[in-house]
GROMACS .gro file of C-alpha atoms in nm:
model
  377
    1MET     CA    1  -0.326  -8.141  20.855
    2GLU     CA    2  -0.129  -7.861  20.718
    3LEU     CA    3  -0.167  -8.004  20.357
    4ILE     CA    4  -0.548  -8.020  20.412
    5MET     CA    5  -0.559  -7.657  20.514
    6ILE     CA    6  -0.370  -7.552  20.223
    7LYS     CA    7  -0.612  -7.738  19.989
    8LYS     CA    8  -0.899  -7.576  20.157
    9SER     CA    9  -0.759  -7.219  20.121
   10SER     CA   10  -0.667  -7.308  19.775
   11TYR     CA   11  -1.036  -7.387  19.696
   12TYR     CA   12  -1.147  -7.059  19.823
   13MET     CA   13  -0.925  -6.866  19.594
   14THR     CA   14  -1.035  -7.060  19.284
   15PRO     CA   15  -1.239  -6.860  19.009
   16LYS     CA   16  -1.530  -7.091  19.066
   17PHE     CA   17  -1.562  -6.977  19.419
   18ARG     CA   18  -1.505  -6.616  19.347
   19LYS     CA   19  -1.766  -6.609  19.087
   20LYS     CA   20  -2.015  -6.779  19.332
   21TYR     CA   21  -1.901  -6.545  19.618
   22PHE     CA   22  -1.943  -6.218  19.433
   23LYS     CA   23  -2.279  -6.332  19.280
   24ILE     CA   24  -2.415  -6.376  19.629
   25LEU     CA   25  -2.273  -6.054  19.749
   26LEU     CA   26  -2.410  -5.869  19.446
   27LEU     CA   27  -2.755  -6.012  19.512
   28SER     CA   28  -2.725  -5.925  19.879
   29ILE     CA   29  -2.641  -5.564  19.804
   30MET     CA   30  -2.922  -5.528  19.549
   31LEU     CA   31  -3.173  -5.678  19.797
   32LEU     CA   32  -3.051  -5.438  20.075
   33PHE     CA   33  -3.078  -5.139  19.821
   34LEU     CA   34  -3.439  -5.243  19.718
   35LEU     CA   35  -3.535  -5.262  20.087
   36ILE     CA   36  -3.395  -4.909  20.157
   37VAL     CA   37  -3.554  -4.759  19.834
   38PHE     CA   38  -3.895  -4.931  19.957
   39PHE     CA   39  -3.890  -4.790  20.299
   40LEU     CA   40  -3.757  -4.449  20.205
   41SER     CA   41  -3.972  -4.387  19.912
   42LYS     CA   42  -4.304  -4.514  20.067
   43PHE     CA   43  -4.409  -4.153  20.158
   44TYR     CA   44  -4.307  -4.011  19.832
   45LEU     CA   45  -4.485  -4.283  19.642
   46ASN     CA   46  -4.810  -4.224  19.840
   47LYS     CA   47  -4.759  -3.845  19.806
   48ALA     CA   48  -4.714  -3.886  19.424
   49THR     CA   49  -5.019  -4.104  19.397
   50HIS     CA   50  -5.239  -3.860  19.570
   51SER     CA   51  -5.089  -3.571  19.358
   52PHE     CA   52  -5.151  -3.763  19.046
   53LYS     CA   53  -5.498  -3.835  19.144
   54ARG     CA   54  -5.570  -3.479  19.212
   55TYR     CA   55  -5.416  -3.379  18.887
   56SER     CA   56  -5.597  -3.633  18.696
   57GLU     CA   57  -5.939  -3.518  18.848
   58GLN     CA   58  -5.858  -3.166  18.789
   59LYS     CA   59  -5.786  -3.209  18.432
   60TYR     CA   60  -6.095  -3.440  18.378
   61ASP     CA   61  -6.312  -3.150  18.537
   62GLU     CA   62  -6.135  -2.897  18.306
   63PHE     CA   63  -6.233  -3.106  18.017
   64LYS     CA   64  -6.589  -3.134  18.120
   65ILE     CA   65  -6.609  -2.753  18.189
   66GLU     CA   66  -6.491  -2.703  17.825
   67TYR     CA   67  -6.749  -2.959  17.703
   68TYR     CA   68  -7.047  -2.774  17.867
   69GLU     CA   69  -6.912  -2.441  17.751
   70THR     CA   70  -6.923  -2.584  17.403
   71LEU     CA   71  -7.283  -2.697  17.459
   72ILE     CA   72  -7.384  -2.347  17.590
   73GLU     CA   73  -7.241  -2.190  17.268
   74LYS     CA   74  -7.488  -2.420  17.068
   75ASP     CA   75  -7.763  -2.367  17.301
   76ALA     CA   76  -7.765  -2.063  17.527
   77ASN     CA   77  -8.096  -2.132  17.684
   78ASN     CA   78  -8.044  -2.470  17.833
   79TYR     CA   79  -8.040  -2.408  18.204
   80LYS     CA   80  -7.918  -2.760  18.311
   81ASN     CA   81  -7.597  -2.690  18.125
   82TYR     CA   82  -7.532  -2.369  18.333
   83TYR     CA   83  -7.623  -2.581  18.639
   84ASN     CA   84  -7.358  -2.832  18.548
   85LEU     CA   85  -7.100  -2.581  18.491
   86GLY     CA   86  -7.185  -2.429  18.825
   87TRP     CA   87  -7.106  -2.760  19.014
   88LEU     CA   88  -6.798  -2.820  18.814
   89ASN     CA   89  -6.657  -2.467  18.907
   90TYR     CA   90  -6.782  -2.534  19.260
   91LYS     CA   91  -6.571  -2.847  19.292
   92SER     CA   92  -6.277  -2.673  19.146
   93LYS     CA   93  -6.329  -2.396  19.419
   94ASN     CA   94  -6.398  -2.125  19.154
   95TYR     CA   95  -6.676  -1.992  19.367
   96ASP     CA   96  -6.738  -1.670  19.159
   97ARG     CA   97  -6.769  -1.864  18.856
   98ALA     CA   98  -6.993  -2.126  19.029
   99MET     CA   99  -7.220  -1.843  19.160
  100TYR     CA  100  -7.247  -1.692  18.800
  101TYR     CA  101  -7.337  -2.017  18.642
  102PHE     CA  102  -7.604  -2.109  18.919
  103ASN     CA  103  -7.750  -1.762  18.896
  104LYS     CA  104  -7.775  -1.809  18.513
  105SER     CA  105  -7.959  -2.121  18.549
  106ILE     CA  106  -8.207  -1.971  18.780
  107GLN     CA  107  -8.258  -1.671  18.547
  108LEU     CA  108  -8.353  -1.924  18.264
  109ASN     CA  109  -8.575  -2.127  18.503
  110LYS     CA  110  -8.701  -1.955  18.813
  111ASN     CA  111  -8.865  -2.268  18.946
  112PHE     CA  112  -8.533  -2.473  18.923
  113SER     CA  113  -8.504  -2.590  19.296
  114ASP     CA  114  -8.154  -2.753  19.245
  115GLY     CA  115  -8.019  -2.427  19.106
  116TYR     CA  116  -8.103  -2.253  19.438
  117ILE     CA  117  -7.938  -2.533  19.622
  118GLY     CA  118  -7.611  -2.489  19.416
  119LEU     CA  119  -7.627  -2.119  19.482
  120ALA     CA  120  -7.688  -2.174  19.861
  121TRP     CA  121  -7.384  -2.418  19.876
  122THR     CA  122  -7.160  -2.157  19.700
  123TYR     CA  123  -7.229  -1.900  19.977
  124THR     CA  124  -7.182  -2.152  20.242
  125LYS     CA  125  -6.850  -2.300  20.123
  126GLY     CA  126  -6.710  -2.025  19.931
  127ASN     CA  127  -6.572  -1.864  20.238
  128GLY     CA  128  -6.304  -2.128  20.279
  129LEU     CA  129  -6.443  -2.242  20.613
  130GLU     CA  130  -6.225  -2.477  20.825
  131TRP     CA  131  -6.424  -2.746  20.992
  132PRO     CA  132  -6.485  -2.761  21.286
  133ILE     CA  133  -6.446  -2.382  21.308
  134ILE     CA  134  -6.819  -2.355  21.316
  135ARG     CA  135  -6.894  -1.986  21.379
  136ASN     CA  136  -6.740  -1.664  21.270
  137LYS     CA  137  -6.929  -1.327  21.247
  138ASP     CA  138  -6.755  -1.248  20.948
  139TYR     CA  139  -6.920  -1.543  20.765
  140ASP     CA  140  -7.275  -1.499  20.901
  141LYS     CA  141  -7.381  -1.282  20.613
  142SER     CA  142  -7.301  -1.561  20.368
  143TYR     CA  143  -7.483  -1.809  20.593
  144TYR     CA  144  -7.805  -1.609  20.604
  145GLN     CA  145  -7.776  -1.575  20.232
  146SER     CA  146  -7.752  -1.948  20.214
  147PHE     CA  147  -8.053  -1.991  20.447
  148ILE     CA  148  -8.258  -1.791  20.205
  149PHE     CA  149  -8.179  -1.986  19.899
  150PHE     CA  150  -8.233  -2.317  20.062
  151ASN     CA  151  -8.573  -2.218  20.177
  152ARG     CA  152  -8.642  -2.101  19.845
  153ALA     CA  153  -8.559  -2.437  19.705
  154ILE     CA  154  -8.790  -2.611  19.945
  155GLU     CA  155  -9.074  -2.356  19.864
  156ILE     CA  156  -9.033  -2.480  19.498
  157ASN     CA  157  -9.001  -2.849  19.571
  158PRO     CA  158  -9.112  -2.925  19.925
  159ASN     CA  159  -8.977  -3.283  19.878
  160ASN     CA  160  -8.625  -3.182  19.790
  161ASP     CA  161  -8.425  -3.370  20.064
  162LYS     CA  162  -8.103  -3.212  19.952
  163ALA     CA  163  -8.252  -2.860  20.040
  164TYR     CA  164  -8.345  -2.972  20.379
  165ALA     CA  165  -8.011  -3.110  20.441
  166GLY     CA  166  -7.841  -2.809  20.338
  167LEU     CA  167  -8.056  -2.588  20.530
  168GLY     CA  168  -7.982  -2.804  20.830
  169TYR     CA  169  -7.606  -2.760  20.778
  170THR     CA  170  -7.642  -2.391  20.739
  171LEU     CA  171  -7.825  -2.375  21.072
  172LEU     CA  172  -7.550  -2.562  21.233
  173LEU     CA  173  -7.299  -2.298  21.098
  174LEU     CA  174  -7.517  -2.027  21.229
  175GLY     CA  175  -7.473  -2.188  21.592
  176SER     CA  176  -7.813  -2.371  21.618
  177PRO     CA  177  -7.737  -2.738  21.635
  178ASP     CA  178  -8.089  -2.820  21.750
  179GLY     CA  179  -8.242  -2.631  21.463
  180ALA     CA  180  -8.006  -2.829  21.236
  181ILE     CA  181  -8.101  -3.163  21.370
  182GLU     CA  182  -8.484  -3.080  21.308
  183TYR     CA  183  -8.418  -3.008  20.942
  184LEU     CA  184  -8.179  -3.288  20.895
  185PHE     CA  185  -8.427  -3.555  21.019
  186LYS     CA  186  -8.680  -3.395  20.765
  187ALA     CA  187  -8.425  -3.459  20.500
  188ILE     CA  188  -8.390  -3.822  20.613
  189GLY     CA  189  -8.768  -3.855  20.623
  190LYS     CA  190  -8.774  -3.754  20.254
  191ASN     CA  191  -8.473  -3.971  20.159
  192SER     CA  192  -8.338  -4.237  20.408
  193LYS     CA  193  -8.039  -4.286  20.162
  194ASN     CA  194  -7.903  -3.921  20.194
  195ASP     CA  195  -7.567  -3.986  20.330
  196ASN     CA  196  -7.497  -3.617  20.361
  197ALA     CA  197  -7.795  -3.575  20.590
  198TYR     CA  198  -7.655  -3.832  20.818
  199ASP     CA  199  -7.316  -3.695  20.798
  200PHE     CA  200  -7.437  -3.330  20.900
  201LEU     CA  201  -7.640  -3.496  21.169
  202GLY     CA  202  -7.330  -3.650  21.307
  203TRP     CA  203  -7.163  -3.310  21.323
  204ALA     CA  204  -7.469  -3.154  21.479
  205TYR     CA  205  -7.439  -3.398  21.752
  206TYR     CA  206  -7.061  -3.353  21.777
  207VAL     CA  207  -7.119  -2.984  21.832
  208LYS     CA  208  -7.363  -3.085  22.118
  209ASN     CA  209  -7.082  -3.295  22.267
  210ASP     CA  210  -7.288  -3.603  22.208
  211ARG     CA  211  -7.027  -3.824  22.057
  212GLU     CA  212  -7.210  -4.154  22.075
  213SER     CA  213  -7.489  -4.001  21.855
  214ALA     CA  214  -7.238  -3.838  21.633
  215MET     CA  215  -7.061  -4.171  21.567
  216LYS     CA  216  -7.380  -4.348  21.521
  217ASN     CA  217  -7.489  -4.117  21.229
  218PHE     CA  218  -7.131  -4.103  21.087
  219LEU     CA  219  -7.151  -4.481  21.062
  220LYS     CA  220  -7.496  -4.466  20.918
  221ALA     CA  221  -7.372  -4.228  20.655
  222TYR     CA  222  -7.064  -4.465  20.592
  223GLU     CA  223  -7.298  -4.760  20.536
  224ILE     CA  224  -7.472  -4.557  20.255
  225ASN     CA  225  -7.158  -4.415  20.100
  226PRO     CA  226  -6.816  -4.553  20.211
  227LYS     CA  227  -6.639  -4.304  19.981
  228ASN     CA  228  -6.767  -3.990  20.155
  229SER     CA  229  -6.456  -3.825  20.260
  230ASP     CA  230  -6.610  -3.596  20.524
  231VAL     CA  231  -6.788  -3.895  20.674
  232LEU     CA  232  -6.467  -4.083  20.697
  233TYR     CA  233  -6.289  -3.773  20.859
  234GLY     CA  234  -6.584  -3.760  21.110
  235ILE     CA  235  -6.529  -4.121  21.208
  236GLY     CA  236  -6.164  -4.069  21.255
  237ARG     CA  237  -6.215  -3.754  21.453
  238ILE     CA  238  -6.455  -3.924  21.692
  239TYR     CA  239  -6.192  -4.198  21.754
  240SER     CA  240  -5.919  -3.944  21.797
  241LEU     CA  241  -6.128  -3.785  22.075
  242LYS     CA  242  -6.195  -4.105  22.267
  243GLU     CA  243  -6.010  -4.176  22.586
  244GLU     CA  244  -5.646  -4.175  22.495
  245GLY     CA  245  -5.755  -4.142  22.128
  246TYR     CA  246  -5.439  -3.962  22.027
  247THR     CA  247  -5.205  -4.194  22.193
  248GLY     CA  248  -5.402  -4.505  22.299
  249LYS     CA  249  -5.594  -4.794  22.125
  250SER     CA  250  -5.811  -4.562  21.931
  251ARG     CA  251  -5.518  -4.389  21.778
  252GLN     CA  252  -5.477  -4.641  21.481
  253TYR     CA  253  -5.845  -4.634  21.403
  254ALA     CA  254  -5.830  -4.258  21.386
  255ILE     CA  255  -5.521  -4.278  21.156
  256ASP     CA  256  -5.675  -4.536  20.943
  257TYR     CA  257  -6.011  -4.337  20.882
  258PHE     CA  258  -5.825  -4.015  20.819
  259LYS     CA  259  -5.608  -4.204  20.554
  260LYS     CA  260  -5.926  -4.357  20.400
  261SER     CA  261  -6.071  -3.996  20.373
  262ILE     CA  262  -5.757  -3.889  20.190
  263SER     CA  263  -5.786  -4.184  19.946
  264ALA     CA  264  -6.146  -4.094  19.881
  265ASP     CA  265  -6.059  -3.728  19.822
  266PRO     CA  266  -5.684  -3.643  19.804
  267SER     CA  267  -5.798  -3.270  19.845
  268PHE     CA  268  -5.972  -3.314  20.174
  269VAL     CA  269  -5.747  -3.095  20.364
  270GLU     CA  270  -5.908  -3.160  20.733
  271SER     CA  271  -5.766  -3.526  20.730
  272TYR     CA  272  -5.404  -3.407  20.667
  273ASN     CA  273  -5.440  -3.171  20.957
  274GLY     CA  274  -5.598  -3.440  21.178
  275LEU     CA  275  -5.305  -3.676  21.102
  276GLY     CA  276  -5.054  -3.393  21.173
  277TRP     CA  277  -5.204  -3.353  21.522
  278ILE     CA  278  -5.196  -3.708  21.601
  279PHE     CA  279  -4.824  -3.756  21.510
  280TYR     CA  280  -4.746  -3.434  21.686
  281VAL     CA  281  -4.890  -3.557  22.009
  282ASN     CA  282  -4.695  -3.884  21.981
  283GLY     CA  283  -4.362  -3.708  21.911
  284GLU     CA  284  -4.350  -3.835  21.563
  285TYR     CA  285  -4.253  -3.489  21.435
  286SER     CA  286  -4.127  -3.573  21.091
  287GLU     CA  287  -4.467  -3.747  21.014
  288ALA     CA  288  -4.650  -3.447  21.172
  289ILE     CA  289  -4.446  -3.200  20.957
  290LYS     CA  290  -4.529  -3.402  20.641
  291TYR     CA  291  -4.905  -3.386  20.701
  292PHE     CA  292  -4.930  -3.030  20.828
  293GLU     CA  293  -4.726  -2.922  20.516
  294GLU     CA  294  -4.955  -3.123  20.289
  295ALA     CA  295  -5.247  -2.947  20.449
  296LEU     CA  296  -5.108  -2.604  20.391
  297ILE     CA  297  -5.031  -2.692  20.021
  298LEU     CA  298  -5.394  -2.758  19.981
  299LYS     CA  299  -5.497  -2.444  20.184
  300HIS     CA  300  -5.206  -2.211  20.266
  301ASP     CA  301  -5.421  -2.025  20.525
  302HIS     CA  302  -5.532  -2.328  20.725
  303TYR     CA  303  -5.521  -2.180  21.082
  304LEU     CA  304  -5.506  -2.507  21.283
  305ALA     CA  305  -5.232  -2.658  21.049
  306LEU     CA  306  -5.030  -2.351  21.088
  307VAL     CA  307  -5.052  -2.366  21.462
  308GLY     CA  308  -4.976  -2.740  21.461
  309LEU     CA  309  -4.678  -2.694  21.241
  310ALA     CA  310  -4.552  -2.417  21.463
  311ARG     CA  311  -4.593  -2.645  21.777
  312THR     CA  312  -4.406  -2.910  21.604
  313TYR     CA  313  -4.119  -2.686  21.515
  314LEU     CA  314  -4.117  -2.561  21.870
  315GLU     CA  315  -4.069  -2.912  21.987
  316LEU     CA  316  -3.775  -2.932  21.751
  317LYS     CA  317  -3.629  -2.595  21.895
  318ASP     CA  318  -3.668  -2.413  21.572
  319ARG     CA  319  -3.810  -2.101  21.752
  320ASP     CA  320  -3.776  -1.862  21.455
  321LYS     CA  321  -3.986  -2.102  21.235
  322ALA     CA  322  -4.246  -2.139  21.500
  323VAL     CA  323  -4.278  -1.764  21.535
  324GLU     CA  324  -4.320  -1.714  21.163
  325LEU     CA  325  -4.591  -1.971  21.136
  326LEU     CA  326  -4.777  -1.856  21.461
  327THR     CA  327  -4.770  -1.490  21.329
  328ARG     CA  328  -4.933  -1.605  21.016
  329ALA     CA  329  -5.200  -1.799  21.223
  330LYS     CA  330  -5.259  -1.484  21.461
  331LYS     CA  331  -5.312  -1.258  21.153
  332LEU     CA  332  -5.585  -1.497  21.027
  333HIS     CA  333  -5.772  -1.535  21.366
  334PRO     CA  334  -5.642  -1.279  21.619
  335ASN     CA  335  -5.914  -1.368  21.871
  336TYR     CA  336  -5.849  -1.742  21.891
  337ARG     CA  337  -5.637  -1.855  22.163
  338GLU     CA  338  -5.438  -2.126  22.017
  339ALA     CA  339  -5.176  -1.921  21.846
  340ASN     CA  340  -5.154  -1.681  22.138
  341GLU     CA  341  -5.108  -1.973  22.394
  342ALA     CA  342  -4.815  -2.103  22.176
  343PHE     CA  343  -4.670  -1.756  22.184
  344ALA     CA  344  -4.684  -1.764  22.565
  345ILE     CA  345  -4.478  -2.083  22.579
  346ILE     CA  346  -4.209  -1.930  22.347
  347TYR     CA  347  -4.190  -1.609  22.562
  348PRO     CA  348  -4.231  -1.767  22.921
  349ASN     CA  349  -4.081  -1.462  23.090
  350ALA     CA  350  -4.310  -1.212  22.920
  351ASP     CA  351  -4.628  -1.073  23.039
  352ILE     CA  352  -4.880  -1.346  22.921
  353ASP     CA  353  -5.177  -1.121  22.991
  354LYS     CA  354  -5.024  -0.869  22.769
  355ILE     CA  355  -4.955  -1.120  22.498
  356LEU     CA  356  -5.312  -1.231  22.515
  357ASN     CA  357  -5.440  -0.887  22.534
  358GLY     CA  358  -5.740  -0.824  22.336
  359THR     CA  359  -5.810  -1.188  22.287
  360SER     CA  360  -6.134  -1.368  22.402
  361ALA     CA  361  -6.172  -1.735  22.539
  362GLN     CA  362  -6.287  -1.814  22.182
  363ARG     CA  363  -6.109  -2.128  22.034
  364ALA     CA  364  -6.094  -2.256  21.678
  365CYS     CA  365  -6.272  -2.576  21.801
  366PRO     CA  366  -6.589  -2.592  22.018
  367PHE     CA  367  -6.427  -2.843  22.281
  368SER     CA  368  -6.093  -2.822  22.461
  369ALA     CA  369  -6.047  -3.190  22.369
  370SER     CA  370  -6.048  -3.099  22.005
  371ILE     CA  371  -5.692  -2.987  21.980
  372PRO     CA  372  -5.428  -3.170  22.188
  373TYR     CA  373  -5.130  -2.990  22.341
  374LYS     CA  374  -4.807  -3.073  22.482
  375LEU     CA  375  -4.754  -2.767  22.708
  376LYS     CA  376  -4.367  -2.801  22.764
  377ASN     CA  377  -4.214  -2.494  22.897
   0.00000   0.00000   0.00000
């Protein structure tokens, strides 16, 4: 027996065994390393992919802008070239330049209906509105100007479905969802394949707190154009507002549609913000921080992302960071209560009425269910 054991131990010490052993060990270490790299780099890979996509689209748009500017040098009277430059600058959020080029296209052709539509959208979107913050008196002047230009586009071309859809959206921003619905149905009557009309109709019903009709129209828009980032965001938002939507069975649907929205348009800030709130409510704070920060990279003054990130740091006991973010949010919208309520949590022994002094009951979202809170004192 003793002799056999010695032979076995002798085998384990042979060069052949050691070589086999170290080969297996090396393969195991490499496999473990690859698994660690995979899981740790998943977020950074996705972030890099989205960043690269944004960068590629930006560079391609810059190339197209240079191309149309060259065409204008050759033919300064072609109104369509100015129009195309207007939309390229609009897409790049260069709203002043977009407005200049749309105006130029109209000067060259006063009956160019689409030129008025481009100008109207520039007034509507150029104020950096956060959806679903749907009403702010500071913006009303721009909305009324948009209303005039969309009407002018309809006067020139009564069959322009895009003008009716834009007019409906403007009425929604001006606080008239019923008026918006009327014009959006007119747009659909002119063109039943106008995905933006169904999208805006979904938001109009959302504002009326008719989520069933909102979802129905979002899904119709999705059927027409499954790459419409705003539509995908709308579907995700409805799922997030369903019963236990932030924590229950609808949660994953909301996450999936928000992520689809980002895949369709990596610069669509509201979907990052939506994901941040979902992960915040579920206590997944690292994920929440990731998406809130991404939203703020895209839009540094995004009110709800600032509040959400502050609430997340408050949960992590980083009071100084929370106060810094809430202060920024309060400067943006001093009359909205979300930031002020968070301040009241930070200073529980203070006079809350004094903290909230001068604020109204106005919120950044039309319904209390829109923004979840974990009111932990």
